[in-house]
JSON list of C-alpha atoms in Angstrom, two decimals:
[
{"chain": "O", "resi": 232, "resn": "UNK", "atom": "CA", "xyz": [-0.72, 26.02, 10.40]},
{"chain": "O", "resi": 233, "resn": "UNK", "atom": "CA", "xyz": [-3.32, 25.85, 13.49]},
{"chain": "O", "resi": 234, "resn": "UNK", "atom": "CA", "xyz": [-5.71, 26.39, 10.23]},
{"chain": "O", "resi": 235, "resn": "UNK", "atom": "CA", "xyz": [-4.63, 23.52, 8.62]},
{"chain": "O", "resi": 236, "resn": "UNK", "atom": "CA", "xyz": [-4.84, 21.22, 11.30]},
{"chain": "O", "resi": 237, "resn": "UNK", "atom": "CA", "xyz": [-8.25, 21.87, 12.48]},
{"chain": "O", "resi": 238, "resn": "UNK", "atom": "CA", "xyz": [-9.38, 21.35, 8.74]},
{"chain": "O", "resi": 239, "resn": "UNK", "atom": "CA", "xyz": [-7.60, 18.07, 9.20]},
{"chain": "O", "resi": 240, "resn": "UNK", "atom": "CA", "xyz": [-9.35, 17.27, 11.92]},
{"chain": "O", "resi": 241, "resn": "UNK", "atom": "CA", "xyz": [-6.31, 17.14, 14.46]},
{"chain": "O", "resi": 242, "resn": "UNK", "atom": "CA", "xyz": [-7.08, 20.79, 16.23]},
{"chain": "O", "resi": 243, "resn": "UNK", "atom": "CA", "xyz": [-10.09, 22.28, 18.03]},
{"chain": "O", "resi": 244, "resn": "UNK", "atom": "CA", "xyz": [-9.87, 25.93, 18.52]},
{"chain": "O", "resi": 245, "resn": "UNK", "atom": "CA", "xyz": [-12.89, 27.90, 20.69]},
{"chain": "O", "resi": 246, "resn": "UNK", "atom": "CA", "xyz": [-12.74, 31.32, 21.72]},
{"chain": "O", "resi": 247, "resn": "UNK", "atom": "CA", "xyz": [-12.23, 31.67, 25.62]},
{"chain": "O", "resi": 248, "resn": "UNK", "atom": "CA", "xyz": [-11.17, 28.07, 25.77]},
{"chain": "O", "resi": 249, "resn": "UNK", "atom": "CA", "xyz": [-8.23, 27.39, 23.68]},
{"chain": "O", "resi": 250, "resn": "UNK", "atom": "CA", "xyz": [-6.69, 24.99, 21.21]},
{"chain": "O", "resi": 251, "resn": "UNK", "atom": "CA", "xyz": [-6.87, 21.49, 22.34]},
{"chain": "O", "resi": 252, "resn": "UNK", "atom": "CA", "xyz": [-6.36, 18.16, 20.18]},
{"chain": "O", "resi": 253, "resn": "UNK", "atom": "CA", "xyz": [-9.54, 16.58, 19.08]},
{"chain": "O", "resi": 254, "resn": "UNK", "atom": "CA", "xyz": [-9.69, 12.59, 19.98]},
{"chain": "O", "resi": 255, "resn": "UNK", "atom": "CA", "xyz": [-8.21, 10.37, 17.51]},
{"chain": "O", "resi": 256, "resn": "UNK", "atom": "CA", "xyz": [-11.78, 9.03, 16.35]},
{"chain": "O", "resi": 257, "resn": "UNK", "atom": "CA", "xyz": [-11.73, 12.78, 15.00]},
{"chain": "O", "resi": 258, "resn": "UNK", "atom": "CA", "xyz": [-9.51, 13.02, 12.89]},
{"chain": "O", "resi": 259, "resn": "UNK", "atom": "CA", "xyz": [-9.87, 12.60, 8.92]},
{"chain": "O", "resi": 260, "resn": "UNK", "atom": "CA", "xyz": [-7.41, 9.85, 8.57]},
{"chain": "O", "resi": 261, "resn": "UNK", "atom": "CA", "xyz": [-8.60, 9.23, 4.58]},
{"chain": "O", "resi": 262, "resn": "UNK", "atom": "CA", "xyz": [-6.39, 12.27, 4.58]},
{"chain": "O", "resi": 263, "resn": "UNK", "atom": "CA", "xyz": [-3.06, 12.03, 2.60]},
{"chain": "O", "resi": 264, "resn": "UNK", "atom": "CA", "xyz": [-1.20, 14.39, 5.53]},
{"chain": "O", "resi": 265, "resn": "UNK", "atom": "CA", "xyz": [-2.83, 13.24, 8.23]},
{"chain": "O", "resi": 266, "resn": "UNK", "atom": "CA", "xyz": [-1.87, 9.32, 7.72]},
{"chain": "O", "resi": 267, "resn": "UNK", "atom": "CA", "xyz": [1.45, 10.58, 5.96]},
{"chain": "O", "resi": 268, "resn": "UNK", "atom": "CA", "xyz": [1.78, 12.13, 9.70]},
{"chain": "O", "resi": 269, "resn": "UNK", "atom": "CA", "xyz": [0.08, 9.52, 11.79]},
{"chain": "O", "resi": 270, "resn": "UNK", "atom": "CA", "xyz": [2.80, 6.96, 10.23]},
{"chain": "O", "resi": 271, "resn": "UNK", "atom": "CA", "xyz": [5.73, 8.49, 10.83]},
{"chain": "O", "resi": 272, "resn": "UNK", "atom": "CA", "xyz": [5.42, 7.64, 14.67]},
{"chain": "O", "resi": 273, "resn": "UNK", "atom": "CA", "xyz": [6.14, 4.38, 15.55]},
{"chain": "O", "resi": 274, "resn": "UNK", "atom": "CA", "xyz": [2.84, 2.26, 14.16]},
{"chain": "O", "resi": 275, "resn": "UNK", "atom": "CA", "xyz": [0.91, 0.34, 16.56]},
{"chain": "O", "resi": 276, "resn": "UNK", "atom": "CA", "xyz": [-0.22, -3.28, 16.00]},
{"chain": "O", "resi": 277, "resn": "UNK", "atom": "CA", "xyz": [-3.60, -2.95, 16.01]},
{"chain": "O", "resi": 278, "resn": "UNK", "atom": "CA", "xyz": [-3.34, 0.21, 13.82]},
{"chain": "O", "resi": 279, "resn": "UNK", "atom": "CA", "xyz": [-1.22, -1.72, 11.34]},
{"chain": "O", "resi": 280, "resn": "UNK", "atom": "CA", "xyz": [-3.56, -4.81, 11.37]},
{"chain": "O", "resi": 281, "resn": "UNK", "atom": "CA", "xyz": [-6.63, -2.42, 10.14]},
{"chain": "O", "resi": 282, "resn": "UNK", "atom": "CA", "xyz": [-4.50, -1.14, 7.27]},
{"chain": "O", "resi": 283, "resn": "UNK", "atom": "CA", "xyz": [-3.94, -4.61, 6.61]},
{"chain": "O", "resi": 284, "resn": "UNK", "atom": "CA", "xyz": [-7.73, -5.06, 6.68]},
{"chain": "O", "resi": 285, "resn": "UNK", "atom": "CA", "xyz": [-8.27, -1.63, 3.91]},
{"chain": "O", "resi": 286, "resn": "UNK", "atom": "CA", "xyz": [-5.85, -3.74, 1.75]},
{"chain": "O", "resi": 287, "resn": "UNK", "atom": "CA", "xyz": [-7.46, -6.86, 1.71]},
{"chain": "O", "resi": 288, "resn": "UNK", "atom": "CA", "xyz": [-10.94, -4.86, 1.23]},
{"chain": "O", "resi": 289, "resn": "UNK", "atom": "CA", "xyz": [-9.75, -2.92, -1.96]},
{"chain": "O", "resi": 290, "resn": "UNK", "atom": "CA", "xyz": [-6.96, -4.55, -3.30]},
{"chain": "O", "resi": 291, "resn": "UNK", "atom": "CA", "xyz": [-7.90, -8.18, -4.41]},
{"chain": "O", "resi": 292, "resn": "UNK", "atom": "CA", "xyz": [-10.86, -6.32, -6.32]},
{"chain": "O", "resi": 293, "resn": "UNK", "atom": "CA", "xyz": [-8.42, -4.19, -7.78]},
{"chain": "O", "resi": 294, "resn": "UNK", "atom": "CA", "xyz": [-6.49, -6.63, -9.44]},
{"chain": "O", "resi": 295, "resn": "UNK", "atom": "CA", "xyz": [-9.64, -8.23, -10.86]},
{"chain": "O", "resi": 296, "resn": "UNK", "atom": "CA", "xyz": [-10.55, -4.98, -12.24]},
{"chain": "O", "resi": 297, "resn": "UNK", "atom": "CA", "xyz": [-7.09, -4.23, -13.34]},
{"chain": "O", "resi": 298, "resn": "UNK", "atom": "CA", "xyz": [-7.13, -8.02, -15.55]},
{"chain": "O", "resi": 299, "resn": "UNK", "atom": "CA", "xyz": [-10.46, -7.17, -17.25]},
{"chain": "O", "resi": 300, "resn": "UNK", "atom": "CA", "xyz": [-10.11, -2.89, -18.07]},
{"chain": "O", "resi": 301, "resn": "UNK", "atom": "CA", "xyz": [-6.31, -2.33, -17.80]},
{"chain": "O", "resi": 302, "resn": "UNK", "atom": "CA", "xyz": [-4.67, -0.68, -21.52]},
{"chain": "O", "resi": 303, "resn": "UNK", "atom": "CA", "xyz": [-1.52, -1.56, -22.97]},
{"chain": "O", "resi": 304, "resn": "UNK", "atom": "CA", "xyz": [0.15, 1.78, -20.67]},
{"chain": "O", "resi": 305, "resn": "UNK", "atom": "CA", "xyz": [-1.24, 0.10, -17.48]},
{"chain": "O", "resi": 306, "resn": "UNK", "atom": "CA", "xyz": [0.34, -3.41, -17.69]},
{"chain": "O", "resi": 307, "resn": "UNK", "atom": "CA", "xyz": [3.34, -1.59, -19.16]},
{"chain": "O", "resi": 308, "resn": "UNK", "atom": "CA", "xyz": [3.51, 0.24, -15.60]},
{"chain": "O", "resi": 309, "resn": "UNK", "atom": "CA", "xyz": [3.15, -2.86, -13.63]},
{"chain": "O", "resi": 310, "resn": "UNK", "atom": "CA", "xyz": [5.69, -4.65, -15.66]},
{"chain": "O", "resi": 311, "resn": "UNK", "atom": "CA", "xyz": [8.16, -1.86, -14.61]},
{"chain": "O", "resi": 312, "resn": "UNK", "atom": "CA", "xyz": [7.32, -1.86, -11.16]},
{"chain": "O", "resi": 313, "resn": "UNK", "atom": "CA", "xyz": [8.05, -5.47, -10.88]},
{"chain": "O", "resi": 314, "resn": "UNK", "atom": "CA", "xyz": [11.26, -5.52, -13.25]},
{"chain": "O", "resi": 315, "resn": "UNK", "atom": "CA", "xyz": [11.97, -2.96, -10.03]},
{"chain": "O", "resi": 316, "resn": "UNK", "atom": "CA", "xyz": [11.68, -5.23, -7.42]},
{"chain": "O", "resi": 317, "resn": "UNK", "atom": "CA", "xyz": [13.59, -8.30, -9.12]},
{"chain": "O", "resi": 318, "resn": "UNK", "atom": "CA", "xyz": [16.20, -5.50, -9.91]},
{"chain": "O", "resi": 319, "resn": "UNK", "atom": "CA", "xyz": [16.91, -4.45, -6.06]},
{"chain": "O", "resi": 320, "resn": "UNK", "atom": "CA", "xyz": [16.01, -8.20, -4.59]},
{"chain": "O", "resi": 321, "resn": "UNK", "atom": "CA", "xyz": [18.77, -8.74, -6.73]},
{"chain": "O", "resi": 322, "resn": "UNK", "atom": "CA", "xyz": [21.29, -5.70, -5.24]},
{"chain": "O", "resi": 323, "resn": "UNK", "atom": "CA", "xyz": [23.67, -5.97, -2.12]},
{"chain": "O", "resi": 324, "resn": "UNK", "atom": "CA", "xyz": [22.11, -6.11, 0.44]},
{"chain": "O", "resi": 325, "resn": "UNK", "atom": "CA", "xyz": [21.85, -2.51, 1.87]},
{"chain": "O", "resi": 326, "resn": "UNK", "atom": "CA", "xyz": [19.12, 0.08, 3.73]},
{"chain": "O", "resi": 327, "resn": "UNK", "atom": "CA", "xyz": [19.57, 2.10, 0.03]},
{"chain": "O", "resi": 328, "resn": "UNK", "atom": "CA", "xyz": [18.59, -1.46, -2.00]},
{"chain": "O", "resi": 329, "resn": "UNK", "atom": "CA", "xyz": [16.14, -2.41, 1.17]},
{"chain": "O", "resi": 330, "resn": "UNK", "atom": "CA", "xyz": [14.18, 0.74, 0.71]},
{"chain": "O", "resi": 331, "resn": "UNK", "atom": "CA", "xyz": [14.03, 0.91, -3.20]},
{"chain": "O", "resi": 332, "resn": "UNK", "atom": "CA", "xyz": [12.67, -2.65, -2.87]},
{"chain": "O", "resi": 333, "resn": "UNK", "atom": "CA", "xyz": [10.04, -1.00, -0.63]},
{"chain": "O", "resi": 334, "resn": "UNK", "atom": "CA", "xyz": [9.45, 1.77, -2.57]},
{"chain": "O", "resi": 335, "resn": "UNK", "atom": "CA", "xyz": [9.08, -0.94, -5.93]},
{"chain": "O", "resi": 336, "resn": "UNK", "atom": "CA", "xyz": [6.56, -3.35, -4.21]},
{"chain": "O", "resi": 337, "resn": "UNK", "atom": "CA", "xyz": [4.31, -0.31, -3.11]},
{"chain": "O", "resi": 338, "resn": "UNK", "atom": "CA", "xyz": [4.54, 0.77, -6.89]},
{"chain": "O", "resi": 339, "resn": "UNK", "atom": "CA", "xyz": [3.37, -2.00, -7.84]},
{"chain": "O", "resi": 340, "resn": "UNK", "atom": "CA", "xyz": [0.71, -2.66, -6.43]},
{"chain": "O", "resi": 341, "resn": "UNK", "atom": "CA", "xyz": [-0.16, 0.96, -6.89]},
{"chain": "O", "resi": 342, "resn": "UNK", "atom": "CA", "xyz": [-0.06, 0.41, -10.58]},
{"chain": "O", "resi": 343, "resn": "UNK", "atom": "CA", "xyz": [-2.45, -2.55, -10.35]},
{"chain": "O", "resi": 344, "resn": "UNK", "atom": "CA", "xyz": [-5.19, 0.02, -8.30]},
{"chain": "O", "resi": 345, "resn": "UNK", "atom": "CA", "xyz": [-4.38, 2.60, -11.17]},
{"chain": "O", "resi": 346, "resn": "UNK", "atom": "CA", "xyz": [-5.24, -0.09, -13.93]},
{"chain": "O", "resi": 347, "resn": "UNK", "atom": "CA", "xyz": [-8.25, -1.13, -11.97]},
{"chain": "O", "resi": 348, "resn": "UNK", "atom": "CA", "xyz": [-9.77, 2.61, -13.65]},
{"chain": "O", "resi": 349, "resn": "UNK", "atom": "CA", "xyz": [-12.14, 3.02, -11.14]},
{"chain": "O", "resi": 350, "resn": "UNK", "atom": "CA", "xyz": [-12.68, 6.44, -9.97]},
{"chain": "O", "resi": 351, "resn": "UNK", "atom": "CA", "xyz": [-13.00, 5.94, -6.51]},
{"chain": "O", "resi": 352, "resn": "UNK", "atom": "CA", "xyz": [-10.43, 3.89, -6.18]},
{"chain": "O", "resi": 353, "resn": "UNK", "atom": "CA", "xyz": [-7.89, 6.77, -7.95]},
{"chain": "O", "resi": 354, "resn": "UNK", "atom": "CA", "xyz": [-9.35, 8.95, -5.22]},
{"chain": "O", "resi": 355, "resn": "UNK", "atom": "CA", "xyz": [-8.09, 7.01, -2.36]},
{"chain": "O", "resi": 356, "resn": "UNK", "atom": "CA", "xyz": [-4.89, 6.09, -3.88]},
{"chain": "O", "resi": 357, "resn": "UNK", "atom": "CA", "xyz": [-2.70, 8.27, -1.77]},
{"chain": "O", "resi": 358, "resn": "UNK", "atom": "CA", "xyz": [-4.36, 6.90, 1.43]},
{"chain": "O", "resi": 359, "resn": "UNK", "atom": "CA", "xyz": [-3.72, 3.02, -0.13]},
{"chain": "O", "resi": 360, "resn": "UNK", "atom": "CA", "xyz": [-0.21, 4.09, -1.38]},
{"chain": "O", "resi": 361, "resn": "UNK", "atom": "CA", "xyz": [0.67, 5.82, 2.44]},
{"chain": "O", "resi": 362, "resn": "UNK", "atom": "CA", "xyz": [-0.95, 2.22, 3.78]},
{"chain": "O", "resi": 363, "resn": "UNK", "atom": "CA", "xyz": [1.17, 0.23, 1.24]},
{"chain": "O", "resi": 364, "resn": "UNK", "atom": "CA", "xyz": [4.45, 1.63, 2.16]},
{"chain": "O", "resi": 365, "resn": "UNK", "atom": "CA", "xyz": [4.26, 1.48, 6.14]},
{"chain": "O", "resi": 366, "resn": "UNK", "atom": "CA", "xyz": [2.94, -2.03, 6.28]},
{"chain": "O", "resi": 367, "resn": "UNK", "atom": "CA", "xyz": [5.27, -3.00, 3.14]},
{"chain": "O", "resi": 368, "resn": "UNK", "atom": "CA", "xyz": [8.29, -1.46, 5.14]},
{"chain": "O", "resi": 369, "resn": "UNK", "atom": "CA", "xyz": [7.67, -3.50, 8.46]},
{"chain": "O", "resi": 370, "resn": "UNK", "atom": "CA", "xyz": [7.23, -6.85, 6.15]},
{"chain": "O", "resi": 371, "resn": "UNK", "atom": "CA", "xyz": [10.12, -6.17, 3.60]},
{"chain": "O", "resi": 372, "resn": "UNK", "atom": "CA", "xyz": [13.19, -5.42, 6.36]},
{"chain": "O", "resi": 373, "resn": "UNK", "atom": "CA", "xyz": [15.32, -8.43, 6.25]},
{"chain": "O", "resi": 374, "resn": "UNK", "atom": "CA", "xyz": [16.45, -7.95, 2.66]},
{"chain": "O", "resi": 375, "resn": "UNK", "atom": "CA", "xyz": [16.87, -11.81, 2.50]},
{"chain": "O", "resi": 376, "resn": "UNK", "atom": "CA", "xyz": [13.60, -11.76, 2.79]},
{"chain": "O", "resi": 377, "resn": "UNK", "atom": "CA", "xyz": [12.13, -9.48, 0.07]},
{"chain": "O", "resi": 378, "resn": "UNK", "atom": "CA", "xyz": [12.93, -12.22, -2.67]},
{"chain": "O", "resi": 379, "resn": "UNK", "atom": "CA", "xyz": [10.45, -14.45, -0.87]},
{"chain": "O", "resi": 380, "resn": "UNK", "atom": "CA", "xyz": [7.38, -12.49, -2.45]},
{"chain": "O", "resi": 381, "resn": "UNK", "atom": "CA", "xyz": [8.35, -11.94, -5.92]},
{"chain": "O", "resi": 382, "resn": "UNK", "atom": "CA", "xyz": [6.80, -15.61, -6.97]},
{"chain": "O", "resi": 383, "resn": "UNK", "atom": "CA", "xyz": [3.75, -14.11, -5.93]},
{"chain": "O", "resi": 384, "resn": "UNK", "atom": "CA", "xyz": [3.84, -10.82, -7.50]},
{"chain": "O", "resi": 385, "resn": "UNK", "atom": "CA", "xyz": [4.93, -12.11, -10.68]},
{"chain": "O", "resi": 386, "resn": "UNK", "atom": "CA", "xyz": [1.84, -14.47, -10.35]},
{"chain": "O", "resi": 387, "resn": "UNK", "atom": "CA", "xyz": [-0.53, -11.66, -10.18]},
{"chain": "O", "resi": 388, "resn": "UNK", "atom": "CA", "xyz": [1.41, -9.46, -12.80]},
{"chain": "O", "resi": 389, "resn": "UNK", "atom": "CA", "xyz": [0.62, -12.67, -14.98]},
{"chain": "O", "resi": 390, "resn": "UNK", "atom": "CA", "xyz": [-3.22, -13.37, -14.42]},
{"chain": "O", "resi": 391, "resn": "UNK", "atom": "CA", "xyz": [-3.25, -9.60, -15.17]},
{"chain": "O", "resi": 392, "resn": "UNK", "atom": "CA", "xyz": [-1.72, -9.80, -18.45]},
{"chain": "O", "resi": 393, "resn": "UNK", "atom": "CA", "xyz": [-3.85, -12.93, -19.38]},
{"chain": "O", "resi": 394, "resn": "UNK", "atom": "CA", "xyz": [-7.19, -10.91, -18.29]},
{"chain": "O", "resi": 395, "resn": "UNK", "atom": "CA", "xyz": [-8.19, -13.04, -15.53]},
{"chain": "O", "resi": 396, "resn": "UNK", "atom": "CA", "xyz": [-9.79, -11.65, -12.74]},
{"chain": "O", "resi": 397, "resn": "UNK", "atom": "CA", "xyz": [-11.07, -13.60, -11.16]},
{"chain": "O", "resi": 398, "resn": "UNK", "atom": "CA", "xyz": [-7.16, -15.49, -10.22]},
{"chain": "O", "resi": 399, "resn": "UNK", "atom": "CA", "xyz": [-5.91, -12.15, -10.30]},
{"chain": "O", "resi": 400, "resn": "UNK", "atom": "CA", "xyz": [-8.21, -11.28, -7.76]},
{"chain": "O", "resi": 401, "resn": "UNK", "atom": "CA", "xyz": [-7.33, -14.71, -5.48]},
{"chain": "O", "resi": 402, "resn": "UNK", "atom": "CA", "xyz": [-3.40, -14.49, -6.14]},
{"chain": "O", "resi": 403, "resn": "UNK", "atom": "CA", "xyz": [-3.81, -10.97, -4.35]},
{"chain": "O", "resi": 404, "resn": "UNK", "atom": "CA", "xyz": [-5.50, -12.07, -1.72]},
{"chain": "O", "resi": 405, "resn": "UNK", "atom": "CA", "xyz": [-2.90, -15.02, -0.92]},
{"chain": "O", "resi": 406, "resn": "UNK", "atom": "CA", "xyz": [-0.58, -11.86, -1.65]},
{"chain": "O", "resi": 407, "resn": "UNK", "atom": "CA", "xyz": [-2.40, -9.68, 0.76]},
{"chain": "O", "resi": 408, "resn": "UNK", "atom": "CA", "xyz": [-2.88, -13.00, 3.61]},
{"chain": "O", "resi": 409, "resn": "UNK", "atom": "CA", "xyz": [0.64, -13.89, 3.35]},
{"chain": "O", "resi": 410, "resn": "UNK", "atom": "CA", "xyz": [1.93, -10.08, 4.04]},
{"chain": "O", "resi": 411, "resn": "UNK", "atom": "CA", "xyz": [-0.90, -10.20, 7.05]},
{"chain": "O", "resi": 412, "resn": "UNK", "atom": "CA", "xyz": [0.85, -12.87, 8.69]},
{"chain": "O", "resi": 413, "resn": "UNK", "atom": "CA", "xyz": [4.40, -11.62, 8.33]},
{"chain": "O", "resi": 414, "resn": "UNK", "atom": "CA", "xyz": [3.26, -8.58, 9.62]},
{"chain": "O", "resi": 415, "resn": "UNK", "atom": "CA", "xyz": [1.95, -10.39, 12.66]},
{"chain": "O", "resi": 416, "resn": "UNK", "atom": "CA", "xyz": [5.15, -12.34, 13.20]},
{"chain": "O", "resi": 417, "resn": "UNK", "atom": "CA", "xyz": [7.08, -9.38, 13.12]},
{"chain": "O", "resi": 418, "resn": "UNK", "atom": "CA", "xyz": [5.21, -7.19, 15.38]},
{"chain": "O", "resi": 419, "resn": "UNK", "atom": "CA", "xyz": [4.97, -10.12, 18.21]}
]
């Protein structure tokens, strides 16, 4: 385990000295663990608001790309992942509908950085995905609430499917700025 962690990043070990945790500017947060375990505390404002800034840096891009190289299977997988979210905006209100909603939006707009088929961007799409869900779980928790962003998604699921980027790529961004400022509201 001790092995683990200083591969992460998270542990220095030196004979004679000890193990002591490294400073947080240390730590390899691009990995999938490491955020998965960085999240699970409480998230802190100004930690949130940079995820929110890694979104709006890749995502709006990603749509574009996802509009002009997507196949058939891709726009087949954001179609489901929306259908998803209309289907539990739709249930009782619950935590169990509440968090599949979650769980739907961050598949979504997974699927659009999967149709993107960029490389690098399929690289960092557990990092993205681990981002998506914390900052789409603080925006999404007042299940009367969730239905609010489905115009939106269903806009960008539809300048995908007509292959333009470039709206596809604004749409996200409104997406993206909208989220931003929910997230602020909430966390003030």
């Amino acid at each position: 385990a001790v092995k683990i962690l200083v591969g992460k990043g998270l542990l220095e070990v030196r004979r004679g000295i000890g193990t002591k945790v490294r400073e947080r500017d240390q730590w390899l947060l691009l990995d999938d663990d490491v955020l998965a375990w960085h999240l699970s505390a409480p998230p802190a404002p100004e930690f949130l608001a940079q995820l929110m800034e890694i979104r709006l840096a890749f995502e709006p891009k990603a749509a574009r790309w996802a509009a002009e190289r997507a196949t058939e299977q891709d726009m087949q997988e954001i179609h489901l992942a929306y259908q998803e979210m209309v289907k539990y905006e739709y249930a009782e209100a619950n935590e169990f509908s509440v968090t599949r909603f979650i769980k739907a939006d961050a598949k979504f707009h997974r699927a659009i950085l999967l149709a993107a088929n960029n490389e690098f961007l399929k690289a960092m799409e557990g990092v993205i995905y681990s981002a998506l869900l914390v900052s789409i779980h603080i925006t999404n928790k007042d299940p009367l609430q969730n239905g609010t962003s489905l115009p939106f998604h269903y806009d960008v699921y539809k300048a995908i499917t007509e292959r333009n980027g470039t709206l596809a790529e604004q749409l996200t961004d409104k997406l993206l700025r909208d989220a931003c400022s929910r997230l602020q509201s909430q966390s003030s």
